[in-house]
mmCIF file of C-alpha atoms in Angstrom:
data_model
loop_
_atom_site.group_PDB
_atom_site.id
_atom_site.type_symbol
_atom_site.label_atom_id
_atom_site.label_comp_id
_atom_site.label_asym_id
_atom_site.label_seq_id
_atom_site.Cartn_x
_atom_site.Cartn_y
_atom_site.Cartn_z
ATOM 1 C CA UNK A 102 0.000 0.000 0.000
ATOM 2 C CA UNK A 103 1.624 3.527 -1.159
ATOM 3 C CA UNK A 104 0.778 6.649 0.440
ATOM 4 C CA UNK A 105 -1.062 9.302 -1.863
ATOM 5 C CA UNK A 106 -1.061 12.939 -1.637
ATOM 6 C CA UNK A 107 -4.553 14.181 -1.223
ATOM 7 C CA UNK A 108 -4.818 17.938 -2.889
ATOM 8 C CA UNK A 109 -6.905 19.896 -0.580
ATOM 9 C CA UNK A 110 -9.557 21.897 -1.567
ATOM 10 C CA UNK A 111 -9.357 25.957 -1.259
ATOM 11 C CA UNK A 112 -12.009 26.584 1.869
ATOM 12 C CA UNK A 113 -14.005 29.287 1.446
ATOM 13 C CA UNK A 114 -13.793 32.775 3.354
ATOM 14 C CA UNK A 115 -15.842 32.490 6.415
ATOM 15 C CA UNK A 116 -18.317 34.707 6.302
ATOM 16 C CA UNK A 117 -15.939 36.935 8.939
ATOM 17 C CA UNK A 118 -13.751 37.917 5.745
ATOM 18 C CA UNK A 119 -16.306 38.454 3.464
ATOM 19 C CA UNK A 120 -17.064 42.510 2.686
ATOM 20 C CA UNK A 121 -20.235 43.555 2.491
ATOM 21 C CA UNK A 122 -21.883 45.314 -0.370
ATOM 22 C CA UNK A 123 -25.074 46.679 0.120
ATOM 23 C CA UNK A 124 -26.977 47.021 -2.744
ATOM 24 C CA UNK A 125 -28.964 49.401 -4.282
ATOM 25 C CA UNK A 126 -32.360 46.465 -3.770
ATOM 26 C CA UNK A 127 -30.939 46.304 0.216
ATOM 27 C CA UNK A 128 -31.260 50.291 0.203
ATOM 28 C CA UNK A 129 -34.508 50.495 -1.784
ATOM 29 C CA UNK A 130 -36.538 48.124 -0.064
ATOM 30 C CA UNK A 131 -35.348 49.347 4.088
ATOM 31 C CA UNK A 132 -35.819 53.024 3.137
ATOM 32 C CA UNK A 133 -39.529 51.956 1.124
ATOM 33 C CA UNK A 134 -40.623 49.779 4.750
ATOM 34 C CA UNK A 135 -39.052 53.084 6.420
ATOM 35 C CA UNK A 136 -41.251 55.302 4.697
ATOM 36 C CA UNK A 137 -44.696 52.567 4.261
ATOM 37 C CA UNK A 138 -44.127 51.905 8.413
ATOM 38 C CA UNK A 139 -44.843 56.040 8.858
ATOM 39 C CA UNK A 140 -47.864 56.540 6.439
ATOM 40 C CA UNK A 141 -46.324 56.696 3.014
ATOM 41 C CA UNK A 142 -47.651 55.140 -0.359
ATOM 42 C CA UNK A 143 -44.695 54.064 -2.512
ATOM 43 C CA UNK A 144 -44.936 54.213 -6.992
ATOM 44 C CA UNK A 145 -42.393 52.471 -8.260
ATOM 45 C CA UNK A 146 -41.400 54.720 -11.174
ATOM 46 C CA UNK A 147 -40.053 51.817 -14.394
ATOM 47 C CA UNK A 148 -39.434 52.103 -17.992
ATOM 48 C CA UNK A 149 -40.176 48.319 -19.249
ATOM 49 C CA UNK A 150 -39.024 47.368 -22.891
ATOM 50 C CA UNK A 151 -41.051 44.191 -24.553
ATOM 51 C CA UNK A 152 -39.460 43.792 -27.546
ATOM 52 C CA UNK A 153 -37.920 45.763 -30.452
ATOM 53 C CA UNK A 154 -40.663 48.027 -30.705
ATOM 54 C CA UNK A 155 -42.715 47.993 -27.614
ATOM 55 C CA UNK A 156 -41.923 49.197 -24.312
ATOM 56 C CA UNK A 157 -43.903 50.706 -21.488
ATOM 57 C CA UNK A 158 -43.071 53.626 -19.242
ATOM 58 C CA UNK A 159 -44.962 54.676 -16.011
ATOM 59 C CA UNK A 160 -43.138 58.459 -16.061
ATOM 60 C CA UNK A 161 -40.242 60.260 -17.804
ATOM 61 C CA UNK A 162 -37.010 59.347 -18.667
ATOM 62 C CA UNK A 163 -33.813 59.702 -16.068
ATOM 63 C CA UNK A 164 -37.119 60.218 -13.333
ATOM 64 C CA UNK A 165 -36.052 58.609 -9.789
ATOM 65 C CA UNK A 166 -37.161 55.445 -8.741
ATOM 66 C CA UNK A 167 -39.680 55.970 -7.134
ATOM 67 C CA UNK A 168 -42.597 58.371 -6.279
ATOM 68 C CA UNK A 169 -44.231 58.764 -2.364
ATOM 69 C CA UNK A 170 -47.305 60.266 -0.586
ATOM 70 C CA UNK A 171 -47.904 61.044 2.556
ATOM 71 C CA UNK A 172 -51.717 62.382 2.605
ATOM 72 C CA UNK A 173 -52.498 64.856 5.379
ATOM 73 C CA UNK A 174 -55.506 63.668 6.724
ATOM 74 C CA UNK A 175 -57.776 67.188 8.326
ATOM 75 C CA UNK A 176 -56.110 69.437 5.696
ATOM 76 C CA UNK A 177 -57.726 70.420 2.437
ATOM 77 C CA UNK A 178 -58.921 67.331 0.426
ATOM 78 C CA UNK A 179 -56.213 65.601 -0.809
ATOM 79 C CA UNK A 180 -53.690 67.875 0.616
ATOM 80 C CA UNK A 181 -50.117 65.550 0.496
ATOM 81 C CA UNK A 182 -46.357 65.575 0.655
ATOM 82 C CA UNK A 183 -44.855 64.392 -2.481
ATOM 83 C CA UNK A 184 -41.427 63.137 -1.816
ATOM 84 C CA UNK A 185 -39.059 61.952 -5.043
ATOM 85 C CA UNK A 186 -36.050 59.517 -4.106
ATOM 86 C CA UNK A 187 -33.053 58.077 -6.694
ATOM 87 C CA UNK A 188 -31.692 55.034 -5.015
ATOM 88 C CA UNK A 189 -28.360 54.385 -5.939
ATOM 89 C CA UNK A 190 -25.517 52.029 -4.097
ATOM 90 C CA UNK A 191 -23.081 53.076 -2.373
ATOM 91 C CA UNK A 192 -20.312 55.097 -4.473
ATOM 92 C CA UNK A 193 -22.687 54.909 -7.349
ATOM 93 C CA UNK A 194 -23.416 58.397 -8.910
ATOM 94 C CA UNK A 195 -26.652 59.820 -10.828
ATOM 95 C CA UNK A 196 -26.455 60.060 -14.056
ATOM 96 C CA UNK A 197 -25.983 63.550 -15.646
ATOM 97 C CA UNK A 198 -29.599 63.053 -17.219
ATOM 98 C CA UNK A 199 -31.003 62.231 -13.708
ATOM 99 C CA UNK A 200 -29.231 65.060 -12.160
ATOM 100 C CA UNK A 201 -30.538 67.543 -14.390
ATOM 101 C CA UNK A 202 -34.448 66.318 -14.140
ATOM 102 C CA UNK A 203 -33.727 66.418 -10.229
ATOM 103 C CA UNK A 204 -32.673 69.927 -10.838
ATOM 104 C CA UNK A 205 -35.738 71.150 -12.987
ATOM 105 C CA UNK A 206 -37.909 69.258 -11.081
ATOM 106 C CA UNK A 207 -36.269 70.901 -7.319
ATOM 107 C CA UNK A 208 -36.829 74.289 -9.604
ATOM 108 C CA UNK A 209 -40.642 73.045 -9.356
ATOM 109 C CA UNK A 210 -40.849 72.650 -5.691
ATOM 110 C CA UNK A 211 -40.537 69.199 -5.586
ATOM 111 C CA UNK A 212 -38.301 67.336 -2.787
ATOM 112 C CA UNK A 213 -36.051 65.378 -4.902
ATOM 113 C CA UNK A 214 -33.608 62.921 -2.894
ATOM 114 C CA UNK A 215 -30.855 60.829 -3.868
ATOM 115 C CA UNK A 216 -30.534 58.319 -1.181
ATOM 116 C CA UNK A 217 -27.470 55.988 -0.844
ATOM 117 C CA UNK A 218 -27.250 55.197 2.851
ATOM 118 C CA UNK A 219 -30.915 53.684 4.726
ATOM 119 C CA UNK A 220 -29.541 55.421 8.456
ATOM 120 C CA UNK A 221 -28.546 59.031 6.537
ATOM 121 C CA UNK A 222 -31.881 59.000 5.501
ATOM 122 C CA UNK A 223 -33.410 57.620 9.063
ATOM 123 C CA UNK A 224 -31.092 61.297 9.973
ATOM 124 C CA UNK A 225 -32.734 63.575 7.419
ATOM 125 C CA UNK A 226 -36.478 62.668 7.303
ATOM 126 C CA UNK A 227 -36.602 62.883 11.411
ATOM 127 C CA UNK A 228 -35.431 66.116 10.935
ATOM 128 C CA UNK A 229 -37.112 67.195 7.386
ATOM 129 C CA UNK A 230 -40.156 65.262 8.094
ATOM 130 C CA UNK A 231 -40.672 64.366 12.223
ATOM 131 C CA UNK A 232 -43.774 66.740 12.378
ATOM 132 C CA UNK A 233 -45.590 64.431 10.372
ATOM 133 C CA UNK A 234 -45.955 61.950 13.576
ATOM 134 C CA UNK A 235 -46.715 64.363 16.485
ATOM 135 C CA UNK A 236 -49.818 66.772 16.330
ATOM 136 C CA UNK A 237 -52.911 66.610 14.027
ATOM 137 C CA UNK A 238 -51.538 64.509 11.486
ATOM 138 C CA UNK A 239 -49.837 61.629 13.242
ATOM 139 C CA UNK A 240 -52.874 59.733 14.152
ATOM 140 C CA UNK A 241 -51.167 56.992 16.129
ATOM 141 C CA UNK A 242 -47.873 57.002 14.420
ATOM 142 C CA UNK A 243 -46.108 57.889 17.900
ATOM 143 C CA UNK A 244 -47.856 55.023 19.268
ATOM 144 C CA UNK A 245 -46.960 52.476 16.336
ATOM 145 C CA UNK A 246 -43.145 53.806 16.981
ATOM 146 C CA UNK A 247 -43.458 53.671 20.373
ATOM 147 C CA UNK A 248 -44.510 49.943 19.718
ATOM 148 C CA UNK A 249 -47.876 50.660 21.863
#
């Protein structure tokens, strides 16, 4: 009986030595439950192509992702915030297209965000938006936080 040399396989990282990437999915979908948890209705703004010559579009071109509404119930009928977000990953930049319908749009009097980071935007809509959830308008939201 001869001894054989066994070739052992490459392990793979543990999961210790792996680097995270968050994606831009990861970021869309905790800043949408964010958002839906405190009131808001989410449109997911998409430009679908079916073929050579057919293709569907539910807004404009370079438009953000996605579209939300927070109604204000006891103001004037159908009174709402309308809040515009880009998602992008980490390190990953608008597009100069995007930018500039951000910019006309912002020109408007829209609130257009590019968000890239779920707890910088946690930091900016508690201080943009944290009205929304005490007073007339929060009907139970402080509550629901609260976990009440």
């Amino acid at each position: 009986m001869a001894w054989q040399v066994v070739k052992q396989k490459k392990r793979k990282p543990s999961p210790v030595m792996v680097e995270w990437k968050e994606l831009e999915k990861d970021i869309t979908k905790a800043v949408r439950d964010f958002l839906k948890l405190r009131g808001w209705r989410p449109f997911r703004m998409q430009h679908v192509n079916l073929g050579s010559s057919m293709s569907f579009s539910a807004g404009e071109k370079s438009m953000p992702d996605y579209l939300f509404l927070r109604y204000l119930p006891g103001s004037v009928l159908g009174g709402s915030i309308v809040l515009w977000i880009e998602f992008k990953a980490p390190s990953k930049q608008a597009t100069v297209a995007q930018v500039e319908w951000h910019q006309d749009e912002r020109e408007r009097g829209a609130i257009v965000l590019v968000v890239d980071n779920p707890k910088k935007f946690a930091e900016l809509y508690d201080k943009q938006f944290g009205f929304l959830h005490s007073g007339p308008h929060g009907i139970g939201q402080l509550d629901l936080l609260a976990g009440v």
